Amino acid sequence: MIHLFLQSTLRELQVFLHSRRFWGTFAAIVLLFAVTGPYGTMESMAFGERLAYWLTLHALAWTIAILCAVMAERLLQGVIVSMFARMMAGSLIAALPIGFAIGLIDYAFAGEATTLESGLQRALFAVPLCALFCLLTYMAMSQKIAEAAAPQETSPAASILDRLKPENRGSLLRLSVQDHYTEVVTSRGRELVLLRFADALRETAATPGLRVHRSHWVADSHVESLKRDNGRLLILTRDGTAIPVSRSNAEEVRRRFT
């Protein structure tokens, strides 16, 4: 379990390392701070020292924010459904270590000692910046982060039922795409699993069924009947759910269930 957690976390970190947009934004912000010299750095530092100061500060702050956001995104999956909320929680928590990290940088460049009070003041100042960082990161990279978080390989013998809570492990009835998750419906309940739909389908081998739409898979035993609604073919399941059938799968669905 720990090995899978570390694997997924490292994949999410690599999303940042391999993103040109991320590095371009980082470089632009560092250069902007170095040129404008905010917070008194224009008066107290020459350009070269100012550039080194802001490069060091942003590198350390961004590293802490990314680590906290990614760790929270992974650790809080069973507690918070929204990936954005998980990342935001981690980013806000990052403000505390960032506050004291800025204190260390100020000491290195200006000899200014950091106290508990000044560290907390810097952390409070960092809170809105961490929130903004999380918002921009989520808007630009949420899809890639979700793809990296999902397991990349599944064993041919694996069953998607093994990923569910014990109380939800019944007969597999259907699968559906829900945002970055796959919703698994069984005879004993339903559960969201952070797994790409293509990988989820590979774990249904033990249950006869058919992918009827790019976002839906239905077990053969769960199909009650077929119907048409405004020219669209639908599958009616035994629990009364209407599942849309894509045009490319319509012929196979009719052949299989009529």
Backbone as a ProteinNet text record, in pm:
[ID]
protein_1_A
[PRIMARY]
MIHLFLQSTLRELQVFLHSRRFWGTFAAIVLLFAVTGPYGTMESMAFGERLAYWLTLHALAWTIAILCAVMAERLLQGVIVSMFARMMAGSLIAALPIGFAIGLIDYAFAGEATTLESGLQRALFAVPLCALFCLLTYMAMSQKIAEAAAPQETSPAASILDRLKPENRGSLLRLSVQDHYTEVVTSRGRELVLLRFADALRETAATPGLRVHRSHWVADSHVESLKRDNGRLLILTRDGTAIPVSRSNAEEVRRRFT
[TERTIARY]
83.3	0	87.1	192.3	283.1	355.7	393.7	463.8	376	248.3	156.4	137.5	130.6	116	236.3	356.8	476.9	486.1	448.6	450.6	361.2	238.6	142	184.7	238.6	284.4	398.4	491.8	604.3	556.4	455.2	401	338.2	269.7	208.6	315.4	424.7	533	599	607.5	667.9	584.7	454	369.5	421.5	461.5	514.2	651.8	735.9	872.6	876.3	778.7	777.7	687.4	633.7	540.9	614.6	615.4	677.6	602	469.8	389.5	425.2	445.8	482	614.3	716.3	848	847.6	769.4	759.4	697.5	592.1	528.2	624.1	697.1	793.9	899.2	955.1	1059.3	1006.3	885	826.3	804.5	756.6	730.5	861	962.3	1092.3	1149.6	1142.7	1195.8	1117.6	984.9	901.9	940.7	960.2	998.3	1138.8	1228.7	1365.7	1371.2	1291	1292.1	1221.8	1107.1	1029.5	1080.8	1147.1	1205.7	1106.6	1000.3	902.2	957.1	881.6	913.3	1051.5	1090.1	1214.8	1339.8	1327.9	1448.5	1510.2	1430.8	1486.8	1590.6	1561.8	1652.2	1769.1	1748.2	1850.4	1941.6	1906	1985.2	2011.9	2131	2159.4	2083.9	2075.6	1992.2	2036	2165.8	2213	2174.9	2193.1	2157.3	2006.2	1934	1787.7	1735.2	1795.3	1754.6	1781.3	1899	1932.8	1836	1799.9	1709.5	1572.3	1514.9	1379.1	1376.9	1485.1	1493.6	1495.4	1576.2	1584.3	1452.3	1393.7	1268.6	1156.8	1138.4	1030.2	1054.8	1178.4	1208.4	1171.1	1208.8	1179.9	1029.5	966.3	822.5	739.7	771	695.6	716.8	837.3	863.8	780.1	775.9	696.6	548.3	500.3	358.2	319.1	404.1	374.3	373.3	474.6	482	358.4	320.3	203.8	75.4	60	-61.5	-74.1	35.9	32.5	10.7	78.4	60.8	-83.1	-139.4	-278.3	-373.2	-344.3	-430.1	-436.7	-327.1	-323.5	-381.3	-341	-378.4	-525.7	-587.4	-725.1	-828.8	-787.1	-880.8	-999.6	-978.5	-1088.4	-1174	-1132.1	-1203	-1273.8	-1206.9	-1260.1	-1270	-1388.8	-1410.6	-1344.9	-1355	-1305.1	-1152.3	-1092.1	-947.2	-901.7	-979.7	-944.1	-941	-1041.7	-1046.6	-928	-889.7	-774.3	-645.9	-628.2	-507.9	-506.2	-623	-629.2	-593.3	-640.7	-607.1	-456.1	-391.9	-247	-173.3	-222.6	-157.5	-165.8	-281.6	-296.6	-209.2	-198.5	-109.7	35.5	70	207.6	248.8	150.9	184.2	270.2	247.2	322.6	471.7	509.1	653	712.1	631.7	682.7	719.7	637.6	666.2	802.2	833.3	962	1076.5	1045.5	1147.9	1189.8	1094	1126.5	1216.6	1190.1	1274	1418.6	1439.8	1575.6	1645.3	1568.8	1626.2	1663.3	1575.5	1606.6	1732	1747.6	1867.3	1992.5	1980.8	2096.4	2137.4	2039.8	2070.5	2089.3	2018	2021.8	2065.6	2084.9	2125.4	2013.7	1889.8	1775.2	1728	1737.3	1698.4	1546.9	1503.7	1361.2	1315.4	1209.4	1148.2	1019	961.5	834.9	727.2	725.1	623.2	640.4	763.4	786.4	761.1	794	766.6	617.8	539.4	394.2	334.7	391.7	344.2	369.8	487	517.5	425.5	394.3	304.3	164.9	118.2	-12.8	-13.3	95.5	108.6	107.6	161.5	172	40.2	-56.9	-182.9	-253.8	-284.1	-353.1	-269.7	-137.8	-51.9	-56.3	-61.1	-72.2	-206.8	-312.3	-444.7	-446.7	-385.8	-379.3	-296.5	-186	-101.1	-180.3	-257.7	-337.3	-442.2	-510.1	-613.9	-557.4	-446.1	-384.9	-334.1	-274.9	-223.7	-337.1	-446.4	-560.1	-620.8	-635.7	-694.8	-609.2	-478.7	-388.7	-352.7	-352.6	-292	-375	-501.9	-580.2	-596.7	-617.5	-637.9	-512.8	-397.2	-272.1	-240.5	-272.5	-247.9	-335.6	-462.3	-554.2	-509.2	-462.1	-414	-291.4	-203.9	-84	-118	-224.5	-262.3	-322.2	-387.9	-453.1	-348.6	-369	-276.5	-257.9	-134.5	-105.4	-110.5	-94.9	-93.1	-186.6	-252.7	-337.5	-302.2	-309	-279.4	-394.5	-367.6	-474.4	-570.8	-522.7	-607.6	-677.1	-648.5	-705.7	-855.2	-926.7	-1070.4	-1097.5	-1180.6	-1211.5	-1283.6	-1346.4	-1414.2	-1315	-1189.8	-1088.7	-1054.7	-1089.5	-1061.2	-1169.9	-1281	-1393.8	-1383.9	-1457.2	-1471.2	-1541.8	-1506.9	-1565.9	-1718.7	-1780.4	-1927.4	-1989.9	-1910.7	-1964.1	-1931.5	-1864.2	-1821.5	-1933.2	-2015.2	-2120.5	-2101.6	-2207.6	-2202.2	-2182.5	-2091.2	-2063.3	-2177.2	-2234.8	-2350.5	-2315.5	-2250.5	-2215.7	-2104.9	-2040.1	-1935	-1970.2	-1936.8	-1960	-1846.2	-1817.8	-1716.7	-1779.6	-1711.7	-1754.9	-1634.5	-1626.5	-1513.7	-1383.8	-1292.6	-1166.1	-1175.9	-1294.2	-1314.2	-1396.5	-1395.5	-1487.3	-1584.5	-1714	-1815.2	-1844.6	-1828.8	-1851.9	-1982	-2077.6	-2206.9	-2215	-2242.7	-2257.2	-2393.7	-2420.1	-2547.5	-2555.1	-2441.5	-2438.3	-2410.8	-2397.2	-2374	-2296.6	-2250.5	-2171.8	-2056.5	-1950.4	-1830.2	-1750.7	-1689.3	-1602.1	-1459.5	-1396.6	-1259.6	-1173.5	-1060	-968.5	-893.3	-952.2	-898	-946.2	-856.1	-896.7	-994.3	-1090.5	-1197.4	-1142.2	-1042.4	-983.3	-922.9	-859.8	-802.5	-911.8	-1019.1	-1131.7	-1193.4	-1204.7	-1264.6	-1181.6	-1050.3	-963.8	-983.1	-1038.2	-1056.9	-1198.9	-1272.4	-1407.8	-1411.3	-1295	-1288.3	-1369.6	-1379.6	-1451.4	-1603.1	-1650.7	-1794.7	-1831.5	-1914.4	-1956.9	-2030.5	-1992.2	-2057.8	-2008.3	-2054.2	-2022.4	-2009.1	-1907.4	-1897.5	-1994.3	-2096.3	-2203.2	-2190.5	-2099.7	-2080.9	-1940.2	-1883.9	-1746.9	-1738.3	-1853.4	-1854	-1928.9	-1971.4	-2054.8	-2022.4	-2022.2	-2011.6	-2122	-2187.2	-2297.6	-2276.2	-2299.7	-2293.3	-2413	-2391.8	-2499	-2620	-2594	-2703.2	-2783.7	-2732.8	-2799.4	-2890	-2888	-2969.2	-3111.5	-3208.4	-3350.3	-3412	-3391.6	-3450.4	-3384.6	-3423.5	-3377.5	-3496.5	-3471.7	-3579.1	-3518.3	-3603.8	-3559.3	-3625.9	-3550.6	-3601.9	-3547.8	-3639.3	-3599.6	-3489.5	-3504.1	-3408.5	-3283	-3267.2	-3147.6	-3179.4	-3084.8	-3100.6	-3053.8	-3135.9	-3104.3	-3114	-3031.5	-3042.6	-3111.2	-3214.7	-3278.7	-3224.7	-3167.6	-3109.1	-3213.1	-3179.9	-3273.9	-3303.7	-3219.1	-3248.7	-3316.9	-3357.6	-3433.4	-3351.1	-3220.4	-3134.3	-3134.3	-3140.2	-3133	-2990.2	-2925	-2786.6	-2784.6	-2725.3	-2719.2	-2626	-2663.4	-2582.2	-2529.4	-2399.2	-2342.2	-2376.1	-2375.9	-2410.5	-2315.7	-2188.8	-2092	-2114.6	-2183.4	-2208.4	-2351.5	-2436.2	-2579.2	-2604.8	-2537.7	-2562.7	-2524.2	-2410.4	-2367.2	-2459.1	-2508.4	-2601.2	-2730.4	-2785.2	-2908.8	-2887.8	-2777.3	-2749.9	-2733.4	-2677.3	-2645.7	-2765	-2850	-2954.2	-3096.6	-3112.5	-3247.9	-3260
-120.6	0	126.2	125.6	239.1	255.7	142.5	146.7	211.3	175.4	233.4	382.3	419.8	561.7	641.5	590.4	660.7	668.6	559.6	557.9	665.9	670.6	768.1	910.2	931.9	1064.9	1112.1	1023.4	1058.8	1090.8	1017.5	1046.5	1185.7	1223	1355.3	1464.7	1440.9	1538.6	1554.4	1445.5	1451.3	1534.6	1544.1	1629.5	1772.7	1819.3	1955	1965.1	1866.6	1871.8	1873.7	1810.9	1799.4	1901.9	1996	2093.7	2220.9	2252.4	2376.1	2498	2487.1	2598.6	2631.1	2526.9	2546.8	2620.6	2573.9	2635.7	2775.2	2796.1	2929.2	3028.9	2984.6	3070.7	3102.2	2999.9	3019.2	3121.7	3107.7	3199.3	3341.8	3355.4	3488.3	3558	3484.3	3543.7	3583.1	3495.9	3528.6	3655	3662	3778.8	3904.8	3892.7	4006.8	4060.8	3972	4014.1	4075.4	4016.3	4067.9	4207	4232.7	4361.7	4469.1	4434.6	4535.4	4555.3	4454.2	4466.5	4502	4422.3	4454.9	4429.2	4476.1	4455.1	4507.4	4618.7	4684.6	4626.7	4523.5	4462.3	4550.7	4640.9	4731.7	4824.5	4873	4967.1	4896.8	4774.7	4710	4614.9	4580.4	4481.9	4529.4	4497	4516.8	4412.2	4431.3	4343	4197	4170.2	4032	3964.1	4035.8	3979.8	3964.4	4063.1	4057.6	3937.4	3911.7	3796.5	3666.5	3657.4	3536.4	3518.1	3628.9	3622.8	3570.9	3632.8	3591.6	3453.3	3416.8	3282.4	3178.5	3202.6	3109.6	3102.3	3219	3222.6	3150	3180.8	3117.9	2968.8	2930.4	2787.9	2708.9	2760.6	2691.2	2693.2	2808.8	2820.6	2733.8	2735	2653.7	2505	2468	2326.8	2278.7	2359.7	2323.1	2316.8	2415.3	2418.9	2298.6	2262.7	2148.5	2018.8	2000.6	1878.6	1865.1	1973.6	1968.2	1944.2	2009.4	1993.1	1849.7	1794	1657.8	1555.2	1572.5	1479	1482.3	1603	1613.9	1553.2	1573.3	1517.4	1365.5	1303.8	1158.6	1111.7	1177.6	1130.4	1152.5	1253.9	1288.8	1232.6	1140.8	1088	1017.1	950.5	880.7	969.8	1097.6	1190.3	1300.7	1354.9	1465.2	1419.3	1429.8	1381.6	1472.2	1603.1	1699.1	1706.5	1686.8	1697.6	1840.8	1938.5	2078.5	2108.6	2059	2082.6	2016.9	1897.1	1828.8	1908.3	1954.6	2031.7	2164.6	2227.7	2355.2	2336.9	2228.4	2201	2188.7	2115.6	2100.4	2231	2312.1	2439.7	2535.6	2538	2627.1	2581.9	2450.1	2397.5	2436.5	2445.3	2478	2617.1	2704.9	2842.3	2846.8	2753.7	2755.2	2727.7	2615.1	2594.8	2698.3	2750	2852.5	2978.6	3014.9	3132.8	3125.4	3010.1	2995.2	2975.9	2919.2	2906.7	3044.8	3135.8	3272.4	3337.8	3305.8	3358.4	3313.5	3188.1	3136.9	3206.9	3232.3	3300.5	3444.5	3511.8	3648.6	3652	3549.8	3543	3523.4	3438.1	3410.3	3533.4	3612.6	3726.1	3857.6	3872.6	4001.5	3991.1	3868.8	3851.2	3878.1	3879.5	3907.5	3778.9	3774.7	3654.4	3636.4	3509.8	3478.3	3436.2	3498.7	3460.6	3384.2	3325.3	3255	3350.2	3470.1	3567.8	3610.2	3640	3683.6	3570.5	3446.9	3332.5	3313.6	3329.5	3315.8	3429.4	3549.8	3661.9	3636.2	3583.6	3550.8	3439.5	3341.8	3233.1	3287.2	3380.6	3441.8	3517.2	3587	3657.7	3560.7	3440.6	3342.8	3272.6	3277.3	3203.5	3239.4	3368.9	3399.5	3364.8	3377.7	3343	3192.9	3111.8	2966.9	2929.4	2998.3	2972	3005.6	3118.7	3157.3	3058.5	3014.8	2914.7	2787.2	2741.2	2620.1	2637.6	2752	2778.2	2775.1	2844.5	2849.1	2711.3	2639.3	2505.5	2411.4	2416.5	2328.7	2360.6	2488.7	2527.8	2481.7	2485.2	2454.7	2306.8	2233	2100.4	1991	2017.2	1919.1	1786.6	1794.1	1671.7	1584.4	1647.9	1571.4	1513.4	1588.9	1539.7	1418.7	1426.4	1314.4	1189.6	1208.9	1094.7	1032.6	1116.4	1064.7	992.7	1038.2	977.6	840	818.3	689.5	581	458.3	348.5	327.4	306	293.5	149.8	56.5	-82.8	-164.7	-258.7	-349.1	-491.8	-578.6	-719.3	-784.2	-873.2	-940.3	-1012.6	-1056	-1131.5	-1041.4	-910.1	-818.5	-802.8	-781	-755	-619.4	-542.9	-410	-418	-530.6	-546.8	-541.4	-579.7	-577.6	-435.6	-336.4	-197.4	-135.4	-205.1	-150.3	-181.3	-104.2	-135.2	-270.3	-349.6	-484.2	-485.2	-382.1	-382.1	-356.4	-309.3	-282.3	-392.1	-497.4	-602.5	-703.8	-675.6	-768.2	-804.6	-844.9	-874.6	-744.4	-743.6	-623.5	-598.4	-478.1	-446.4	-349.1	-241.5	-144.7	-51.1	13	111.9	238.3	352.9	479.9	575.9	664.6	768.1	881.4	924.2	1037.2	1127.5	1234.9	1327.8	1250.6	1250.7	1176.7	1037.1	995.1	867.5	772.3	645	545.6	507.5	522.4	481.5	333.3	256.6	112.5	83.7	21.3	-13.1	-164.6	-212.2	-355.6	-382.5	-508.3	-545.3	-502.3	-455	-416	-267.3	-190.3	-47.3	10.6	131.5	198.8	274.1	294	357.5	420.5	537.6	603.1	553.3	513.3	462.3	549.7	596.1	676.6	583.7	562.9	467.1	506.8	507.8	538.6	433.1	478.5	389.1	270.4	295.1	186.3	79.2	122.3	26.2	-46	27.1	-35.6	-145.8	-121.5	-222.3	-349.8	-336.1	-453.9	-539.2	-477.7	-550.7	-607.4	-609.1	-667	-802.9	-856.6	-978.2	-1094.4	-1101.7	-1214.2	-1200.7	-1083.2	-1060	-1032.6	-1117.8	-1092.5	-959.7	-877.3	-749.2	-680.6	-556.4	-486.4	-336.4	-278.3	-132	-79.6	-7	35.8	182.3	251.4	394.9	426.7	536.5	568.1	588.3	614.9	639.6	534	423.6	325.3	182.1	94.9	-49.9	-114	-217.6	-284.3	-434.8	-499.1	-645.2	-704.5	-816.4	-880.7	-909.6	-958.9	-1000.4	-882.7	-760.9	-642.9	-574.4	-621.3	-560.5	-614.8	-525.6	-563.2	-558.4	-449	-434	-317.7	-300.1	-186.8	-98.8	30.8	121.7	236.2	305.6	422.3	546.1	653.9	779.5	893	955.9	1062.8	1018.1	895.3	842.6	784.1	792.3	737.9	603	511.9	379	382	325.1	319.6	176.7	145.4	19.2	47.5	-28.2	-18.8	-131.7	-95.2	-195.8	-244.5	-347.5	-407.4	-317.2	-215.6	-121.7	5.2	2.7	113.6	225.3	208.5	311.5	302.4	417.1	422.5	458.1	367.9	386.6	418.1	530.9	563.3	468.5	439.7	354.3	441	438.3	517.4	453.7	532.6	482.4	371.7	386.2	285.6	150.2	148.7	23.6	-26.5	50.1	17.1	-119.9	-150	-277.2	-395.8	-387	-496.7	-510.4	-398.5	-402.5	-472.2	-438.3	-502.5	-652.2	-688.1	-829.3	-907.3	-843.1	-913.3	-921	-819	-811.8	-822.1	-859.1	-880.9	-1020.2
0	0	0	85	91.6	-40.9	-101.7	-229.3	-336.7	-342.4	-440.4	-415.1	-287.1	-251.6	-300.8	-275	-317.6	-469.3	-536.1	-681.7	-738.6	-690.3	-739.7	-707.7	-586.9	-548.1	-637.1	-666.4	-753.7	-895.1	-944.1	-1076.9	-1079.5	-971.9	-966.9	-962.3	-889.5	-883.9	-1020.5	-1094.7	-1227.2	-1324.1	-1298.7	-1381.8	-1377.9	-1258.9	-1245.9	-1311.2	-1287.2	-1339.4	-1491.5	-1555.8	-1701.9	-1769.4	-1693	-1749.9	-1790.8	-1920.4	-1967.2	-1915.5	-1908.1	-1858.8	-1713.8	-1636.1	-1495.3	-1483.5	-1555.9	-1546.7	-1608	-1713.9	-1773.5	-1676.1	-1605.4	-1505.5	-1391.2	-1347.6	-1238.1	-1278.3	-1397.6	-1442.8	-1455.7	-1507.1	-1525.3	-1391.4	-1291.4	-1160.4	-1091.6	-1098.9	-1038.3	-1102.8	-1234.9	-1305.7	-1269.7	-1257.6	-1221.1	-1083.1	-987.1	-852.9	-852.1	-932.8	-936.1	-997.8	-1098.9	-1167.5	-1085	-1026	-950.9	-808.6	-751.6	-617.9	-508.9	-490.8	-385.8	-245.3	-145.2	-3.3	35.3	-27.5	10.2	-51.8	-133.9	-192.7	-301.3	-360.8	-461.5	-398.9	-277.9	-211.2	-142.4	-95.1	-12.6	-89.6	-213.6	-288	-430.4	-481.6	-623.1	-703.7	-835.7	-917.1	-906.1	-912	-905.8	-774.8	-664.6	-534	-522.8	-579.2	-574.7	-653	-767.7	-849.3	-773.8	-709.9	-634.1	-516.2	-450.6	-335.7	-376.8	-479.7	-519.7	-584.7	-653.9	-710.5	-599.3	-496.6	-383.8	-308.9	-282.6	-206.9	-280.9	-409	-484.3	-504.6	-528.2	-546.8	-421.8	-305.8	-180.6	-150.2	-167.8	-138.2	-231.6	-360.5	-456.4	-430	-392.8	-363.8	-245.8	-139.5	-21.5	-57	-132.1	-168.7	-254	-349.3	-436.2	-356.5	-271.1	-190.2	-100.4	-36.2	53.4	-24.2	-139.7	-219.5	-271.5	-321.3	-375.4	-264.8	-151.3	-40.1	11.4	23.3	69.3	-32.9	-161	-266	-255.4	-217.3	-204.7	-70.6	38.7	172.4	205.4	146.1	180.3	83.4	-3.4	-102.5	-39.3	71.8	136.8	223.8	238	326.3	247.4	146.1	66.3	-78.6	-137.2	-273.9	-377.4	-359.2	-457.6	-457.2	-575.5	-585.5	-558	-603	-578.3	-428.5	-355.3	-210.1	-140.3	-185.4	-124.7	-148.3	-272.2	-304.3	-229.5	-217.4	-146.2	1.4	61.4	202	219.5	129.7	137.2	114.5	20.8	-9.2	108.9	174.9	290.6	407.5	425.6	530.3	501.3	372.6	333.5	378.1	402.3	441	567.4	661	787	764.3	700.9	677.2	582.1	489.8	398.6	476.8	575.9	656.7	723.7	779.9	847.6	747.1	629.4	525	475.3	461.4	421.2	526.7	653.8	761.1	746.9	710.3	690.8	574.4	467.8	351.6	387.6	462.9	506.3	593.9	675.7	760.5	675.4	572.5	486.6	405.1	359.3	272.2	348.5	460.8	530	675.3	725.6	863.6	963.1	913.7	999.5	1066.5	1199.2	1273	1272.2	1270.3	1269.2	1408.6	1454.9	1581.6	1551.8	1655.2	1637.8	1586.8	1641.5	1601.6	1456.1	1415.3	1277.1	1178	1219.4	1132.7	1111.1	1217.4	1205.8	1122.5	1135.3	1054.5	906.3	875	735.4	685	771.1	732.5	702	783.2	760.3	628.6	599	472.1	354.5	375.3	265.7	235.9	326.3	307.7	177.5	149.9	23.1	-99.8	-89.5	-203	-230.1	-123.4	-139.9	-201.7	-160.3	-217.1	-365.6	-402.5	-543.1	-622.9	-565	-631.2	-659.4	-562	-578.8	-688.3	-688.5	-788	-929.2	-949.8	-1082.8	-1125.4	-1030.2	-1060.3	-1098.9	-1024.5	-1053.6	-1189.8	-1221	-1348.7	-1466.7	-1448.8	-1560	-1570.6	-1456.2	-1458.5	-1392.3	-1359.7	-1284.5	-1359.4	-1490.6	-1568.1	-1566.9	-1586.8	-1588	-1450.4	-1344.8	-1209.7	-1180.6	-1222.2	-1200	-1275.5	-1398	-1476.3	-1411.2	-1356.9	-1291.2	-1161.9	-1093.6	-966.3	-983.8	-1096.9	-1120.1	-1145.9	-1096.5	-1122.3	-1270.9	-1315.9	-1457.7	-1506.7	-1420.1	-1461	-1373.3	-1434.1	-1358.1	-1394.5	-1298.7	-1321.9	-1396.2	-1493.5	-1566.3	-1473.3	-1358.8	-1266.5	-1164.7	-1171.7	-1073	-1095	-987.3	-993.5	-933.3	-999.5	-948.6	-814.3	-785.5	-656.7	-540.8	-566.9	-461.3	-417.5	-500.5	-468.1	-379.3	-363.4	-289.8	-141.4	-62.8	79	92	191.1	204.1	199.1	258.3	261.6	125.1	27.3	-106.5	-207.6	-164.2	-257.4	-280.4	-380.9	-421.5	-566.8	-632.2	-775.5	-852.1	-946	-1024.6	-1122.7	-1119.5	-1204.1	-1316.7	-1285.1	-1389.9	-1343.7	-1442.3	-1419.9	-1497.6	-1440.9	-1509.2	-1477	-1571.5	-1549.3	-1470	-1363.8	-1282.2	-1259	-1337.4	-1327.8	-1349.3	-1250.7	-1263.9	-1203.8	-1166.9	-1099.4	-1185.3	-1144.8	-1199.6	-1088.8	-1117.2	-1020.1	-1040.6	-934.8	-938.9	-865	-934.3	-873.8	-862	-742	-717.7	-655.7	-631.7	-569.1	-423.1	-368.2	-227.1	-205.5	-314.5	-299.3	-415.5	-398.6	-502.2	-438.3	-517.7	-463	-575.7	-547.9	-644.1	-625.2	-734.5	-730.3	-821.2	-770	-850.8	-945.2	-1062	-1158.4	-1296.6	-1393.2	-1529.7	-1579.7	-1659.4	-1702.3	-1781.6	-1864.5	-1943.2	-1853.3	-1743	-1649	-1571.7	-1539.7	-1469	-1553.9	-1683	-1771.8	-1775.4	-1765.5	-1767.4	-1642.5	-1537.1	-1412.5	-1399.3	-1510.8	-1510.1	-1578.6	-1611.1	-1693.1	-1636.1	-1503.9	-1442.1	-1452.5	-1493.9	-1504.6	-1649.4	-1713.8	-1852.3	-1861.6	-1956.2	-1972.5	-2097.2	-2118.5	-2242.6	-2216.1	-2278.8	-2278	-2382.7	-2338.6	-2428.5	-2467.4	-2401.5	-2423.7	-2375.5	-2420.1	-2376.5	-2224.8	-2160.8	-2016.2	-1936.5	-2001.4	-1930.8	-1972.2	-1872	-1890.8	-1808	-1864.3	-1795.3	-1797.3	-1683.9	-1677	-1750.9	-1819.9	-1895.4	-1806.7	-1688.1	-1599	-1544.9	-1562.6	-1507.8	-1610.7	-1733.5	-1839.5	-1832.6	-1823.4	-1819.1	-1957.8	-2030	-2163	-2236.3	-2362.6	-2442.4	-2475.6	-2494.1	-2535.3	-2615.2	-2687.3	-2763.3	-2704.9	-2699.3	-2646.9	-2733.5	-2810.1	-2903	-2997.6	-3045.5	-3142.3	-3082.4	-2950.1	-2884.5	-2822.8	-2837	-2778.7	-2633.4	-2544.9	-2402.9	-2352.5	-2252.2	-2179.4	-2047	-2017.7	-1886.8	-1800.2	-1686.4	-1598.2	-1497.1	-1425.9	-1330.5	-1211.1	-1188.7	-1080.7	-1131.7	-1260.7	-1317.3	-1378	-1385.4	-1443.4	-1595.3	-1661.3	-1807.8	-1848	-1920.6	-1963.2	-2112.2	-2153.3	-2297	-2372	-2495.4	-2582.9	-2697	-2718.9	-2827.5	-2962.1	-3066.6	-3199.5	-3244	-3209.2	-3252.9	-3186.6	-3071.1	-2999.1	-3013.6	-3083.3	-3090.2	-3152	-3260.4	-3328.8	-3239.8	-3174.9	-3088.1	-2967.6	-2915.2	-2802.2	-2842.1	-2958.2	-3003.6	-3023.3	-3082.9	-3109	-2979	-2879.1	-2756.1	-2659.7	-2660.5	-2558.1	-2612.3	-2737.8	-2790.2	-2850.2
[MASK]
++++++++++++++++++++++++++++++++++++++++++++++++++++++++++++++++++++++++++++++++++++++++++++++++++++++++++++++++++++++++++++++++++++++++++++++++++++++++++++++++++++++++++++++++++++++++++++++++++++++++++++++++++++++++++++++++++++++++++++++++++++++++++++++++++

